[in-house]
Short mmCIF file of C-alpha atoms in Angstrom, two decimals:
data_model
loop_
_atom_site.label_atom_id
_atom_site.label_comp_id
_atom_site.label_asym_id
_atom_site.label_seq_id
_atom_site.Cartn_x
_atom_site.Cartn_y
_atom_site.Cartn_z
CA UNK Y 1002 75.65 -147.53 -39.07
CA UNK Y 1003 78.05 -144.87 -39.81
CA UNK Y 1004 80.37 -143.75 -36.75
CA UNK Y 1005 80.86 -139.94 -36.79
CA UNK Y 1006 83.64 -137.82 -34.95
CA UNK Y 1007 82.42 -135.72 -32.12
CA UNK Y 1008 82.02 -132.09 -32.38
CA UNK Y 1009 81.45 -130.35 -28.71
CA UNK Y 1010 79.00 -127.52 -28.52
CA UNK Y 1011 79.24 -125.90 -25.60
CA UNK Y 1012 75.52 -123.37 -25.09
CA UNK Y 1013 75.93 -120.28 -23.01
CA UNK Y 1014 72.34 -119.43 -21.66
CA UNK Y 1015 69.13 -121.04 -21.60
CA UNK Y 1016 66.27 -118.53 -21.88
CA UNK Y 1017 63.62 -118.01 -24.85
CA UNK Y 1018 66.34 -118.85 -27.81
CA UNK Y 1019 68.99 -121.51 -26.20
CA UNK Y 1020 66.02 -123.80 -24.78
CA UNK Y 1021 65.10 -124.21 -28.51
CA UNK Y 1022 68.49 -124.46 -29.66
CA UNK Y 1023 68.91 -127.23 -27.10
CA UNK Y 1024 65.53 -128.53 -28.10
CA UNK Y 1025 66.30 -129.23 -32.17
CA UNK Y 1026 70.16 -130.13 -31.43
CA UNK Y 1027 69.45 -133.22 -29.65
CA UNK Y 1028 65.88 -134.03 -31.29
CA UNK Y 1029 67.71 -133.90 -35.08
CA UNK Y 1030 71.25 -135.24 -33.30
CA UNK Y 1031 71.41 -137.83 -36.19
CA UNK Y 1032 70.12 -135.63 -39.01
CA UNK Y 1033 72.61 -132.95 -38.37
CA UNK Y 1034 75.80 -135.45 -37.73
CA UNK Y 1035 74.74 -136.67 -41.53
CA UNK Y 1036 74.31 -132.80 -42.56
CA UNK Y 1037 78.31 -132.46 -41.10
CA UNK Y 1038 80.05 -135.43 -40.90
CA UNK Y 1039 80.42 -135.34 -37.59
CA UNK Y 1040 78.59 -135.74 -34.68
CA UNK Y 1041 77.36 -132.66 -32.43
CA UNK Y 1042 78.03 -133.40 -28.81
CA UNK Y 1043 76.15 -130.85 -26.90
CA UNK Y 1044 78.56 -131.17 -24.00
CA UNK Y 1045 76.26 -128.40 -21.73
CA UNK Y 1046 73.82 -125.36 -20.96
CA UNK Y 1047 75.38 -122.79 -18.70
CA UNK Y 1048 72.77 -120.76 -16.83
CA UNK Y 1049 72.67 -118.33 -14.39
CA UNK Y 1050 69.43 -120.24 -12.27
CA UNK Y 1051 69.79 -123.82 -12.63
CA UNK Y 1052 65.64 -124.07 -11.33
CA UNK Y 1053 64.45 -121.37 -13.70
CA UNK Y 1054 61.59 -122.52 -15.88
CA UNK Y 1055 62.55 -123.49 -19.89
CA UNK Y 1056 60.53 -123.32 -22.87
CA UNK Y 1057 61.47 -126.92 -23.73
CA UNK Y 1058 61.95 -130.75 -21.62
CA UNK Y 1059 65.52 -130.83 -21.47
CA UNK Y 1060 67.39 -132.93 -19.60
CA UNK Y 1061 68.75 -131.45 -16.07
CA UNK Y 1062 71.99 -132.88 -16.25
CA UNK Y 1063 72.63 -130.93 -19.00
CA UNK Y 1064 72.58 -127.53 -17.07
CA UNK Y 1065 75.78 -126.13 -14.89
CA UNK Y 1066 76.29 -122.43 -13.85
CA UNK Y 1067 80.35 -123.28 -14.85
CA UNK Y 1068 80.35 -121.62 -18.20
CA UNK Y 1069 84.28 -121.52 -18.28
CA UNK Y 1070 84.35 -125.17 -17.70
CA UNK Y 1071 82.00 -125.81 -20.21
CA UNK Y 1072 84.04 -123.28 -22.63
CA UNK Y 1073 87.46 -124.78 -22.12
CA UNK Y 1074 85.84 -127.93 -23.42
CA UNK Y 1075 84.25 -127.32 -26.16
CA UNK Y 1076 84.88 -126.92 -29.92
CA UNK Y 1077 82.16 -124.66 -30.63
CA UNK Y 1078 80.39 -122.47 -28.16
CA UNK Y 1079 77.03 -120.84 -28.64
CA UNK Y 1080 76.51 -117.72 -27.11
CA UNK Y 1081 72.42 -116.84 -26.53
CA UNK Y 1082 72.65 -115.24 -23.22
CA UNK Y 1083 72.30 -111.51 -24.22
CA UNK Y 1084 74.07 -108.37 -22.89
CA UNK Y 1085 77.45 -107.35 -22.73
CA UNK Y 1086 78.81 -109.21 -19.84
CA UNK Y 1087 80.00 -111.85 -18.75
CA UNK Y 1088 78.90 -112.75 -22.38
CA UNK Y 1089 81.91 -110.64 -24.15
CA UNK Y 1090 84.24 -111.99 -21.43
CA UNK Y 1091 83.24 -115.85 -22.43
CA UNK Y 1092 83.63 -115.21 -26.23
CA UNK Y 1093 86.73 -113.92 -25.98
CA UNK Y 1094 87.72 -117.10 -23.52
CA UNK Y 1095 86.13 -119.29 -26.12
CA UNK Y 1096 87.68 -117.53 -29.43
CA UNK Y 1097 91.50 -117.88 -26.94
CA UNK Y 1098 90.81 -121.24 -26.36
CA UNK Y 1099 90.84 -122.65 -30.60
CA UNK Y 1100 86.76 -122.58 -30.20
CA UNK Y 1101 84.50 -121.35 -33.09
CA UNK Y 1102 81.97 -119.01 -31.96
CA UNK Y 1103 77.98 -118.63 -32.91
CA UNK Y 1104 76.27 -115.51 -31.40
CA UNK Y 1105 72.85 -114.18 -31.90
CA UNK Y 1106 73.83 -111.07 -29.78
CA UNK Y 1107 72.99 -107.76 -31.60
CA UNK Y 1108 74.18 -105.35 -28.44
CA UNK Y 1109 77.63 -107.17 -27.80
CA UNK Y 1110 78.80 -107.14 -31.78
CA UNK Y 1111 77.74 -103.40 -32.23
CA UNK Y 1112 79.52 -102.61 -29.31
CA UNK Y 1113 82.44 -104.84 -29.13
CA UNK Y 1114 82.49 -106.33 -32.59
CA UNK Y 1115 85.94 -104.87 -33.71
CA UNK Y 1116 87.67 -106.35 -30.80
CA UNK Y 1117 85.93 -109.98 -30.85
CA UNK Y 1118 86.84 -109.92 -34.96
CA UNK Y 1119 90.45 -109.09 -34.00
CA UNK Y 1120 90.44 -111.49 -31.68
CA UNK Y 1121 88.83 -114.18 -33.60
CA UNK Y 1122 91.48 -113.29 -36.89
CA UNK Y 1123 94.68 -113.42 -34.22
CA UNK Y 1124 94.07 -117.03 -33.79
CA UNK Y 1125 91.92 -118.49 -37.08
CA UNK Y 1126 88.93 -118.68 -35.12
CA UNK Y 1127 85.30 -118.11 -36.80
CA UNK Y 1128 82.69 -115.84 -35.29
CA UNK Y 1129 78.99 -116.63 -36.78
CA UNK Y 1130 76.16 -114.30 -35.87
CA UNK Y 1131 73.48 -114.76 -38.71
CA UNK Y 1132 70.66 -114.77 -35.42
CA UNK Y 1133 71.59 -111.37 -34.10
CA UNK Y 1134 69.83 -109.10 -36.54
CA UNK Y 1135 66.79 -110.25 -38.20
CA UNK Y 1136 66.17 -113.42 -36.62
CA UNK Y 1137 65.16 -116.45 -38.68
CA UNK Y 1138 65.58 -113.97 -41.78
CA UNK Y 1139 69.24 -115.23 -43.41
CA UNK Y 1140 70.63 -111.51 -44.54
CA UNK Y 1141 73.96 -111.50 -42.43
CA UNK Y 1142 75.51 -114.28 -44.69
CA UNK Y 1143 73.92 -112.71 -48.28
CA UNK Y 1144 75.76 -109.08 -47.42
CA UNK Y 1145 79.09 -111.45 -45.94
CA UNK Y 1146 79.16 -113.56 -48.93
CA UNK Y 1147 76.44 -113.48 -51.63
CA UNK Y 1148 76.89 -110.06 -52.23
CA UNK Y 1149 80.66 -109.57 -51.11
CA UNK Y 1150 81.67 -109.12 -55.51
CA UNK Y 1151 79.18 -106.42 -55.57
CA UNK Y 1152 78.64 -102.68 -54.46
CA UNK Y 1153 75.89 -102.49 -52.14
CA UNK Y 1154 74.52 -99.42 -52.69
CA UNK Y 1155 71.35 -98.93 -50.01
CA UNK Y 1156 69.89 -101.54 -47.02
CA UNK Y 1157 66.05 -100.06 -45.70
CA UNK Y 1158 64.79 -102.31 -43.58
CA UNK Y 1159 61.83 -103.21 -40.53
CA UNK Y 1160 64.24 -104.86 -38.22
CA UNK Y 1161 62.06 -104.94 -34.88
CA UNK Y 1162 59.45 -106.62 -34.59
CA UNK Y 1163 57.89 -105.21 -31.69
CA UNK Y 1164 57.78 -101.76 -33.10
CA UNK Y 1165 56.46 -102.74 -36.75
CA UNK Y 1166 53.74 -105.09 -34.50
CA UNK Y 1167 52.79 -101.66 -32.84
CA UNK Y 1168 52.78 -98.86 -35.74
CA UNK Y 1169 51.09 -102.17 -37.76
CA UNK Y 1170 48.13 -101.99 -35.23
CA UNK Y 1171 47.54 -98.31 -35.19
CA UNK Y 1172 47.09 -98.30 -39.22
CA UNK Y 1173 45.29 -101.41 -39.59
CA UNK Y 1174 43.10 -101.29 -36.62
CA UNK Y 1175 43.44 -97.49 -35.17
CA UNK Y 1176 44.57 -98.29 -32.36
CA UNK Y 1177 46.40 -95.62 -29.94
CA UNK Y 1178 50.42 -95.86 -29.83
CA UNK Y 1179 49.35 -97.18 -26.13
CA UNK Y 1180 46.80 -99.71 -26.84
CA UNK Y 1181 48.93 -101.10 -28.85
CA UNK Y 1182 51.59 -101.42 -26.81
CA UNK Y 1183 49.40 -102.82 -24.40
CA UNK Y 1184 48.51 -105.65 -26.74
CA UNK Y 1185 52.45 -106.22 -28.04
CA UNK Y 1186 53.24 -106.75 -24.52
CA UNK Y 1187 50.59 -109.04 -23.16
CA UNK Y 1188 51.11 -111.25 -26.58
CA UNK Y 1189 55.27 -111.03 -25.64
CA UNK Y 1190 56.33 -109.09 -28.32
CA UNK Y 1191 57.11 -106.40 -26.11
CA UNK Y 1192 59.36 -106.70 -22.21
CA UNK Y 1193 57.95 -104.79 -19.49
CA UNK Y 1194 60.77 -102.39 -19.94
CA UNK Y 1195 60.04 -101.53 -23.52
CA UNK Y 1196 62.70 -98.70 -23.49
CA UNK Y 1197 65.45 -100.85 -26.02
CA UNK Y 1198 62.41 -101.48 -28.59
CA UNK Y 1199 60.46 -98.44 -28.44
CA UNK Y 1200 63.14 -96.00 -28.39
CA UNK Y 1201 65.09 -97.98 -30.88
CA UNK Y 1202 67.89 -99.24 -29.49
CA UNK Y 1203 67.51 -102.41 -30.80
CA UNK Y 1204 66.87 -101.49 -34.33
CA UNK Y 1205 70.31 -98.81 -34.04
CA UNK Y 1206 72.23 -101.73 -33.01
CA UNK Y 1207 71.25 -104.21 -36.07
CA UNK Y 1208 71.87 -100.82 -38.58
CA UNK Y 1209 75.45 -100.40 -37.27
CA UNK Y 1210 75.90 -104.39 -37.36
CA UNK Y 1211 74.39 -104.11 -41.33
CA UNK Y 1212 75.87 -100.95 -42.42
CA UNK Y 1213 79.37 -102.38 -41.28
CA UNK Y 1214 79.16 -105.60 -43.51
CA UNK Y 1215 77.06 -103.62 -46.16
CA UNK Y 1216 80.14 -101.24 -47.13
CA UNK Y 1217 83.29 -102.82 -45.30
CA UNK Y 1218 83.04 -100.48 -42.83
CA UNK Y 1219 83.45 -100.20 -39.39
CA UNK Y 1220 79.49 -98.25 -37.92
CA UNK Y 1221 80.71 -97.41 -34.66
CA UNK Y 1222 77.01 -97.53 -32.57
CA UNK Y 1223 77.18 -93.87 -31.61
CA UNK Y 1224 77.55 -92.91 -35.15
CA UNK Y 1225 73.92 -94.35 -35.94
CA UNK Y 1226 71.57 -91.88 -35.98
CA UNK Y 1227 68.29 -93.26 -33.47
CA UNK Y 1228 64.81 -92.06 -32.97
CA UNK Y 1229 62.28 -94.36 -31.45
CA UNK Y 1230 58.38 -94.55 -31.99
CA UNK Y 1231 57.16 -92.70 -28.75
CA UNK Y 1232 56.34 -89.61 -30.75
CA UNK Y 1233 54.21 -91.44 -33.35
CA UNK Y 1234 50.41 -90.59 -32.05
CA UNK Y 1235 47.05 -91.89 -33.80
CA UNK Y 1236 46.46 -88.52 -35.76
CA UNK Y 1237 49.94 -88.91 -37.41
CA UNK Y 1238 49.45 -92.78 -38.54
CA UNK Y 1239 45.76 -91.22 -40.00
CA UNK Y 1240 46.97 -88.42 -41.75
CA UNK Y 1241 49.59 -90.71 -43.39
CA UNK Y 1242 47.54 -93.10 -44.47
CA UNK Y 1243 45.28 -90.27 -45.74
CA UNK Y 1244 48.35 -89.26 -47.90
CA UNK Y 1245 48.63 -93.05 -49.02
CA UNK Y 1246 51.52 -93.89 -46.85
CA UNK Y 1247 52.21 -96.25 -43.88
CA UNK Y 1248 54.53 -95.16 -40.96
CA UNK Y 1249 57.39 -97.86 -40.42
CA UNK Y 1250 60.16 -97.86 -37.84
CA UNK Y 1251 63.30 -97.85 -40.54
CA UNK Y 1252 66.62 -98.90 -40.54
CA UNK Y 1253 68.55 -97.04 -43.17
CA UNK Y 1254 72.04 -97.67 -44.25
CA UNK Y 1255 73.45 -96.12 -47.28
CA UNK Y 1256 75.94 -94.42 -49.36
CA UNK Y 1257 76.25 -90.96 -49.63
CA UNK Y 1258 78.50 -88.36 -51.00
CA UNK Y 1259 80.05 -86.17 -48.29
CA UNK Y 1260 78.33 -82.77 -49.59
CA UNK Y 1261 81.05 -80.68 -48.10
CA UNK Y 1262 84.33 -82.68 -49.69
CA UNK Y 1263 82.26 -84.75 -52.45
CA UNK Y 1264 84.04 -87.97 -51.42
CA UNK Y 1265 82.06 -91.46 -50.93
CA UNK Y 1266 80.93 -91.67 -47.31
CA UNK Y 1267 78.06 -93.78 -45.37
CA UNK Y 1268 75.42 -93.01 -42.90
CA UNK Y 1269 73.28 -95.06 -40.46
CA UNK Y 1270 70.08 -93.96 -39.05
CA UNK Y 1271 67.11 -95.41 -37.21
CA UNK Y 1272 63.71 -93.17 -36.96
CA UNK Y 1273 60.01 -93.52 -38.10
CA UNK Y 1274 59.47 -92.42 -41.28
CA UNK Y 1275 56.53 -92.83 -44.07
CA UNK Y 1276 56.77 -95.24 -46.91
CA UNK Y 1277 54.34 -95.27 -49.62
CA UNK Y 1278 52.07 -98.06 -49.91
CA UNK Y 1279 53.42 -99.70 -53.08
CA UNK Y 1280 56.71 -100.28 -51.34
CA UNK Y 1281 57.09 -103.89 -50.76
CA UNK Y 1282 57.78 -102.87 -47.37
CA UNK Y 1283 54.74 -101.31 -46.52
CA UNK Y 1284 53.10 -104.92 -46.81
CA UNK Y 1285 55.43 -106.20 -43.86
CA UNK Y 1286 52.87 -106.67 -41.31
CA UNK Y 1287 52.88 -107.80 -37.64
CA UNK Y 1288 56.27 -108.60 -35.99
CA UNK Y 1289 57.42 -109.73 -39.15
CA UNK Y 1290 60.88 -108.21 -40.41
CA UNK Y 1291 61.93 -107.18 -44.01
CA UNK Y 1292 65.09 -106.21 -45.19
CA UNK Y 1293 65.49 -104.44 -48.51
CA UNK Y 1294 68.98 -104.25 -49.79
CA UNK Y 1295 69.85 -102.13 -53.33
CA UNK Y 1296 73.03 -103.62 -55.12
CA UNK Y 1297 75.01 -102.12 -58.07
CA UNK Y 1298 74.92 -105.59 -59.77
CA UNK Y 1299 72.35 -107.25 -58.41
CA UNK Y 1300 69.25 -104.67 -58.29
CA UNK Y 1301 66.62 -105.08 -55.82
CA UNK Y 1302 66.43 -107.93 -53.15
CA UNK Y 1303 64.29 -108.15 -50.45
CA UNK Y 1304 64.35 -110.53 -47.48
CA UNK Y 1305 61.29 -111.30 -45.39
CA UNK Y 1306 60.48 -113.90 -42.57
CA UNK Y 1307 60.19 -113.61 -38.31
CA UNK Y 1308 62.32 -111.25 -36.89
CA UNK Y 1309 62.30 -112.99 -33.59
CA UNK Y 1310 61.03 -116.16 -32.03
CA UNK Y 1311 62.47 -118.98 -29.76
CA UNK Y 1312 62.41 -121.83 -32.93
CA UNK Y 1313 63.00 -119.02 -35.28
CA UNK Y 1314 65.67 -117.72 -34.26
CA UNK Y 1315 67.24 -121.02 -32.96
CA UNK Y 1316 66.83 -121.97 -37.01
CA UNK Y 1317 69.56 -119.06 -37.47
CA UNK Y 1318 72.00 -120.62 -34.94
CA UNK Y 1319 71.75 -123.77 -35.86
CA UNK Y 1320 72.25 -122.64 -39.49
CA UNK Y 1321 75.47 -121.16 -38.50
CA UNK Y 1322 75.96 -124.42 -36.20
CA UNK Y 1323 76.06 -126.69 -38.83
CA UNK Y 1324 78.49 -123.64 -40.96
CA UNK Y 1325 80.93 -124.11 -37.69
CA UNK Y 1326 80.88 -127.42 -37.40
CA UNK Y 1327 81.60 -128.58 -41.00
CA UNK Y 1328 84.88 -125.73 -40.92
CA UNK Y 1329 85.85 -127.47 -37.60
CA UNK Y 1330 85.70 -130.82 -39.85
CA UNK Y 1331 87.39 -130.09 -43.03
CA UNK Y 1332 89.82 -127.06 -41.57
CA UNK Y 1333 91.37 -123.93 -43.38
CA UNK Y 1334 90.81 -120.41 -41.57
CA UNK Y 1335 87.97 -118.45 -40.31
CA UNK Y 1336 86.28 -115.73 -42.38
CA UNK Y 1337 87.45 -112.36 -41.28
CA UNK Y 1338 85.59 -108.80 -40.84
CA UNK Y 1339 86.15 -106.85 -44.32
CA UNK Y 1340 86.41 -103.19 -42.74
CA UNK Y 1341 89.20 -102.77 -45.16
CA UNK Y 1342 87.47 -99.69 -46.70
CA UNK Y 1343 87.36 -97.12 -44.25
CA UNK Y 1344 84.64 -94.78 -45.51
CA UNK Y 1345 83.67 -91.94 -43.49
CA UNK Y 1346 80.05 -91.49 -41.43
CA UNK Y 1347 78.04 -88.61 -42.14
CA UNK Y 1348 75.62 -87.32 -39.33
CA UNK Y 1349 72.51 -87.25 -39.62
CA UNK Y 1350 72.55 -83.66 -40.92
CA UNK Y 1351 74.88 -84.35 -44.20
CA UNK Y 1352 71.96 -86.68 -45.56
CA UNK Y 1353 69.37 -85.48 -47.88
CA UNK Y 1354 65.69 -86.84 -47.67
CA UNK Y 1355 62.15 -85.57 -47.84
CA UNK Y 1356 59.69 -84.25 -44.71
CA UNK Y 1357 55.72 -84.11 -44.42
CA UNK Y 1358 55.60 -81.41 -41.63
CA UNK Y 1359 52.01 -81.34 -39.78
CA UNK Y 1360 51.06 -77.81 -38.69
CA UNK Y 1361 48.29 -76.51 -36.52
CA UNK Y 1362 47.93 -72.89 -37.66
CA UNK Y 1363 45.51 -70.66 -36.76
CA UNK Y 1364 42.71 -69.63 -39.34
CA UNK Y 1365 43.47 -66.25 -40.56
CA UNK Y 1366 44.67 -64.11 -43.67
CA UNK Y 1367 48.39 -64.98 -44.10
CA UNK Y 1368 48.94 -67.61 -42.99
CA UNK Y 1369 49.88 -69.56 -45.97
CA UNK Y 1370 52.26 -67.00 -47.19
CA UNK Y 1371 53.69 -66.79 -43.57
CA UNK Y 1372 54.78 -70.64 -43.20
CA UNK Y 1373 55.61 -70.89 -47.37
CA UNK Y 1374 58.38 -67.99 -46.84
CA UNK Y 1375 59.96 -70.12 -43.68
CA UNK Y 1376 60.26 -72.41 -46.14
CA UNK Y 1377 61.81 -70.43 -48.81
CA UNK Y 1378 64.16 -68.45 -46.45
CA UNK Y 1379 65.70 -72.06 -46.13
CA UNK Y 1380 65.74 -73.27 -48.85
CA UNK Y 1381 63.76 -75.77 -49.04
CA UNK Y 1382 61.15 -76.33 -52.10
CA UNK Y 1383 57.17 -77.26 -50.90
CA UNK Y 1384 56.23 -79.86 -52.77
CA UNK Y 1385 52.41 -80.20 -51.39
CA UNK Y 1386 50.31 -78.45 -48.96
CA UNK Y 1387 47.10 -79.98 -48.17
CA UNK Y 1388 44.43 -78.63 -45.36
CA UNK Y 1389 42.96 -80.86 -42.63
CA UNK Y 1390 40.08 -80.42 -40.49
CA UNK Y 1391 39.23 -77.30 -38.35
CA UNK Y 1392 39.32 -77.38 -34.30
CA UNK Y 1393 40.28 -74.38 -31.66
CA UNK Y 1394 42.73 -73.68 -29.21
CA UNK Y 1395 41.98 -71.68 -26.41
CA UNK Y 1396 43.95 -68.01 -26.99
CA UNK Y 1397 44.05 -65.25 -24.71
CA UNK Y 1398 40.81 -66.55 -22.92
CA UNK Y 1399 39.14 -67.23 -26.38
CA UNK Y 1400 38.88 -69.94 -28.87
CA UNK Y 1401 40.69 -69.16 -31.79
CA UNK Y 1402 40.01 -71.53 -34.73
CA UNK Y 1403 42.72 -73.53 -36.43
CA UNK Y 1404 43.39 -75.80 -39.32
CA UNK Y 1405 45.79 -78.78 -40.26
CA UNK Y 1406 48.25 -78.06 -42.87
CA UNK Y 1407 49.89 -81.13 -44.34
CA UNK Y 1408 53.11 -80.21 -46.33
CA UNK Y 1409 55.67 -82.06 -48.42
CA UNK Y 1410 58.65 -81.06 -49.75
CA UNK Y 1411 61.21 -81.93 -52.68
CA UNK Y 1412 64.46 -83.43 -51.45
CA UNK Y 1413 66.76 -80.80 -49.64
CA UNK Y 1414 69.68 -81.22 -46.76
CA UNK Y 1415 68.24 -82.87 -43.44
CA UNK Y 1416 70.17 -79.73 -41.93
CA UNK Y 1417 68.24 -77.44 -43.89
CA UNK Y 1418 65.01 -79.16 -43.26
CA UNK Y 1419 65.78 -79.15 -39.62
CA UNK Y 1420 66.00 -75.30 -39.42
CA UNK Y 1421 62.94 -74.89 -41.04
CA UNK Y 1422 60.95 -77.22 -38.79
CA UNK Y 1423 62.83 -74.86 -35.75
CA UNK Y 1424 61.56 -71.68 -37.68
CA UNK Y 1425 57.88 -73.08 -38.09
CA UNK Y 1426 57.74 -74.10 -34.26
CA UNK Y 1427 58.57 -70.30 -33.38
CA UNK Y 1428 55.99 -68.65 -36.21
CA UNK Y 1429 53.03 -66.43 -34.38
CA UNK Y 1430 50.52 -68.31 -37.64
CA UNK Y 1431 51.80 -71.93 -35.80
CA UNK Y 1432 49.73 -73.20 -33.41
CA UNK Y 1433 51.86 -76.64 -33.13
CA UNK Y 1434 54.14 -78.70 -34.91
CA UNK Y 1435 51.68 -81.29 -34.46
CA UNK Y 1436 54.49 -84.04 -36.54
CA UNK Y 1437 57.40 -84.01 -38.72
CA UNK Y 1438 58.44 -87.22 -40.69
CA UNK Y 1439 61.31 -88.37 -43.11
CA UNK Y 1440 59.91 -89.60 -46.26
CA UNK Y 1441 61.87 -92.79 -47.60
CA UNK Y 1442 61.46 -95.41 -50.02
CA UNK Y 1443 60.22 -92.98 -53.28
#
């Protein structure tokens, strides 16, 4: 039998993702020490309840609630505890102390990512965090290392699961933005605080975390552009796929050129938008996740798998486990964050895309001409107008008929596009902006 060094892993919470971790380390204990060359010692699990209920048999001993302990002796630590602190407070112990560190924590590295790099580069230390934006889906070592000789050009990609599991229901089944909701959450797709899903927090988050390794850039979080789902009703997902489009909650990072200087800059941006129904994208269904990255070199690529999941996502961390591990074997320094390059970030105004504005307008002479001269007056060229059904608002105590105008336009500035929506909302012909959505993917 072949005797193996130990490595230490030390695993920092215990919920949903570090039970399974836990789980596969010591059930594959002698496949991964042959995968190595070592042996992994998982020395502990720190948790905050030491009787909460796990989603694996582990053995009790394992547990302590004396994470610095368990940091100070270990070799590699494993950080699956979520939020900022005490979880940014450990890594940086851990990173101090000569420990690797593996993170699946989306929130902490768009917040505090600079600073846990720096740290991490002071002393030779190596952060991993493949888990923390797509879960099972490997796309955070492709844009650190497949793709580091090439010019990544565009990333578009469904990166929560919760929210493509809810827009996915409403076109497939027409279900209301509620109902399905109701489903996600019973199924536990969704918390009962939906707020960091819904609103897109989450999705903002893995953008700035992408968009950073995509173009050697630091995203600062408040520089990504977010809108969540919450607007998104029934009528909108119908008239879309009416139009032959499906309405996906889109994380877009990209680069631009700064229309006011005409230097290379970025942007990041989070918000519903339609996608035509050729795009591989479209085709993501469920709470699956799909990233879709556009290289110089390399073309196309597309990535596709579980977004989230206890075993899938452990399958990330262990991935970057056994990366750790074999570094702590055979030596040399850590990788380092390339932010070398600096590029500016555009808001969301400075980008240029395409809008399907739905109007209610009411049914009389002019009305046309009336909402096709807002557009002009900012210039902003009409692609498509299509008419919907007819239904009635009550006006000065009378029903006034109305219709559904549908309109597209060509590309034009997101500022100018902006105004115009603003312009239609105040036009006497405009019942309602009933929806207004990006067009991407074309």
């Amino acid at each position: 039998m072949i005797e193996y060094r130990n490595v230490r892993v030390a695993l920092l919470g215990g919920g949903t993702v570090g039970a399974q971790v836990a789980r596969l380390l010591l059930e594959h204990k002698e496949e991964f020490a042959s995968r190595v060359g070592a042996s992994l010692e998982l020395t502990g699990i720190a948790v905050r309840n030491l009787d909460a209920p796990r989603s694996a048999d582990l053995p009790k001993e394992l547990f302590t609630t004396d994470a610095e302990s368990l940091i100070l002796g270990a070799d590699i630590v494993i950080e699956v505890m979520g939020g900022l602190e005490p979880a940014r407070s450990y890594i940086l112990q851990a990173i101090n102390s000569g420990a690797d560190v593996v993170t699946a924590n989306k929130a902490l590295l768009a917040t505090h990512g600079t600073e846990l790099f720096e740290a991490a580069e002071r002393v030779g230390a190596q952060l991993y965090f493949e888990a923390a934006v797509a879960g099972a889906i490997p796309i955070i070592r492709p844009l650190r290392e497949s793709l580091a000789g090439d010019r990544v050009k565009r990333i578009m990609g469904i990166v929560n699961g919760t929210t493509n599991y809810i827009l996915d229901k409403m076109d497939t089944e027409g279900s209301s933005f509620e109902d399905a909701l109701a489903i996600a959450t019973e199924l536990g797709y969704a918390e009962a605080d939906p707020t960091a899903d819904i609103d897109a927090f989450d999705a903002a988050q893995k953008a700035s975390i992408l968009a950073s390794l995509a173009f050697h850039t630091t995203i600062p979080l408040e520089k990504v552009h977010r809108e969540g789902i919450r607007e998104v009703t029934g009528k909108t997902v119908e008239l879309a796929k009416k139009a032959g489009y499906v309405v996906k909650l889109l994380a877009i990072c990209e680069r631009l050129t700064n229309p006011e200087t005409g230097e290379e800059a970025v942007s990041a941006r989070v918000y519903p938008a339609l996608i035509s129904r050729e795009h591989p994208l479209a085709s993501v269904h469920k709470a699956n996740n799909a990233v879709f990255v556009e290289a110089e070199a390399a073309g196309s690529l597309m990535f596709y798998g579980a977004g989230a999941g206890g075993p899938e996502t452990a399958s990330a961390v262990l991935g970057d486990l056994v990366s750790a591990a074999r570094r702590h074997i055979i030596g040399g320094p850590g990788l380092g964050a390339s932010t070398n390059a600096n590029l500016p970030v555009l808001p969301i105004s400075a980008i240029t895309t395409r809008y399907h504005v739905t109007l209610s307008v009411f049914d009389r002479p002019g009305v046309l001409a009336s909402v096709a001269d807002v557009f002009g007056q900012h210039g902003v060229s009409v692609e498509l107008v299509e008419q919907g059904t007819f239904g009635s608002e009550a006006v000065s105590g009378e029903a006034a008929p109305t219709a559904t105008l549908v309109i597209g336009t060509h590309a034009a500035l997101e500022s100018d596009l902006a105004a115009t929506v603003s312009a239609l909302a105040q036009l006497d012909a405009v019942s309602s902006v009933v929806s207004v959505l990006r067009v991407e993917g074309a």
